Amino acid sequence: MRGKYSIGVDFGTLSARAVIVNLDNGDVINSTVKDYPDAVICNHLPGTTIQLGKDWALQNPRDYVICLIDTVKEAVSLSHIAKEDIISIGVDFTACTVLPVKNDGTPLCEIPEFRNRPHAWVKLWKHHAAQYAADKLNRIAQERNEPFLARYGGKISSEWIFPKLMQIVDEDPEIYQAMDRFIEAADWITWQMTGKETRNSCTAGYKAMWNEHTGYPDSSFFSALDPRLEHVVSEKLSEELLPVGSKAGELTVEMAHEMGLLPGISVCVGNVDAHVSVAPTGVITSGTMLNIMGTSTCDITLSDKEVLVPGMCGVVKNGAVPGYYAYESGQNAVGDIFAWFVDNQVPPSYFKEADQRNINIHQLLEEKANELAIGESGLLALDWWNGNRSVLVDTDLTGLILGMTLSTKPEEIYRALIEATAFGKRLVIDTFKASGVDINQLMVCGGLPHKNQMLNQIYADITQKEISIATHLQAPAIGAAMFAAVAAGQDAGGFTNIEEAAARIARIQEEKVKPIPENMKKYNALYQEYVKLHDYFGRGANDVMKVLKTLKSNSGKEESLIC
């Protein structure tokens, strides 16, 4: 019998990647990637002079369709495998990335009368312009003692669905009235493949305050936010939700033709990029925290019990692996911080040296930073360049570096920034432990752990945890393919459950990164100072960061936004 294959498509912040996975052995047969033509829209709407406000981040939904078709078609063409052997396709997406659509799935931004209305476009996960709405939501929820708040660490993020909806109602109510549905991009792109609307319970649980036992918050809560939102769930969302690994439908004839596939193959419900990465890394039991490390970091921790952890992004049963509670936490910027530093702060002489030695600038900085002893730079940083996700849940916080002098070197700052992100990770781990969720080891995946061995050792030393590194470089896409194979089922050549799929496909590197006792002791002293800074600037003792941000916002000067 010939082998069977499944396709996974990972929709990231800037591009989409398709992989074809051999279900017999987990090999990736082919992988193709395509950048979104309009990338992240944060200055002005495409083809117009219509300016966007501060902290806006939009996308063009047509980019998703173009990249889906092009990446899958190319991957299938280059793979030279029979179409008959491809049994399923699934996607994962950033979240909460949402868009307003009509009943037939047409995005409002594709309707001429709404084309020039910013609120008609996709709001990307890192759209933070709804912070004021999140503040209002959290205040009213606290005043009403809403029980759902505790499941999200005490705060709802501005990145999530209801603050974004509140912003639309407040700033462009006509768009709110015109939309028939407000939907996660993961569910929308799945709709484009199947021809029918389905929604996944994962995004609803983590990003829309839904719980499998109690559903969404009561309509009286939404009315308290704004009377126009009283029936928002029935009017704009849906209470019909499917768990991960469920079949959303079958590929339509039209999309099959466009993508180079056979019509009728199984299409899985949409997945969240972080949560779907659990299975291909082999994290299918409690006690391990998975760190998906890229421009930002998202953590998924499995447990057999539900407890309330301050500052967590959410806990959902069956949110990543059936039978377990999956806790989400994370950091809004990690790789983005290092990229900001390289793009804006590293002198030309360092780039010249890297060119002469035929290495990239990150390799040069890593090499130089690795020669420094712990604490030698005299620097300590707070990793809040894009706000704080866990455990403070506050996008109005900003970055800080303490201890710079006239002799401070670029590699010293580079290392301090890496250490800051690791300190932030340890604080998250310590918060989970104090709440009763044990984390015994770390599993990491994504681009950063494969590129920077110094970073891996610093993380092990600071968190005091042994680190395993996932072999699969494209864990989200592979995870989407795995869940799609589960949706297809064993009779079609897929799997009965995700545990069976993981046993066949998951891969990790044999060599683990172990903490060095001497380094652990030295970093402990620095970590205590980090916690002091974290609490002083992050918990209200000194709101100077927010004061400065307000002054900047009120300066009246336009700035070129970096997306």
PDB file of C-alpha atoms in Angstrom, residues 3 77 100 184 278 296 306 461 556:
ATOM      1  CA  GLY A   3       2.079   5.978   1.749  1.00  0.00           C
ATOM      2  CA  SER A  77       3.949  20.349  -7.894  1.00  0.00           C
ATOM      3  CA  PRO A 100     -15.604  41.344   9.760  1.00  0.00           C
ATOM      4  CA  GLU A 184     -10.956  34.375  13.425  1.00  0.00           C
ATOM      5  CA  VAL A 278       2.513  20.913  20.853  1.00  0.00           C
ATOM      6  CA  SER A 296       7.493  36.773  20.077  1.00  0.00           C
ATOM      7  CA  GLU A 306      -7.203  23.389  36.271  1.00  0.00           C
ATOM      8  CA  ASP A 461      20.867  28.621  33.252  1.00  0.00           C
ATOM      9  CA  GLY A 556       1.387  66.019  17.935  1.00  0.00           C
TER      10      GLY A 556
END
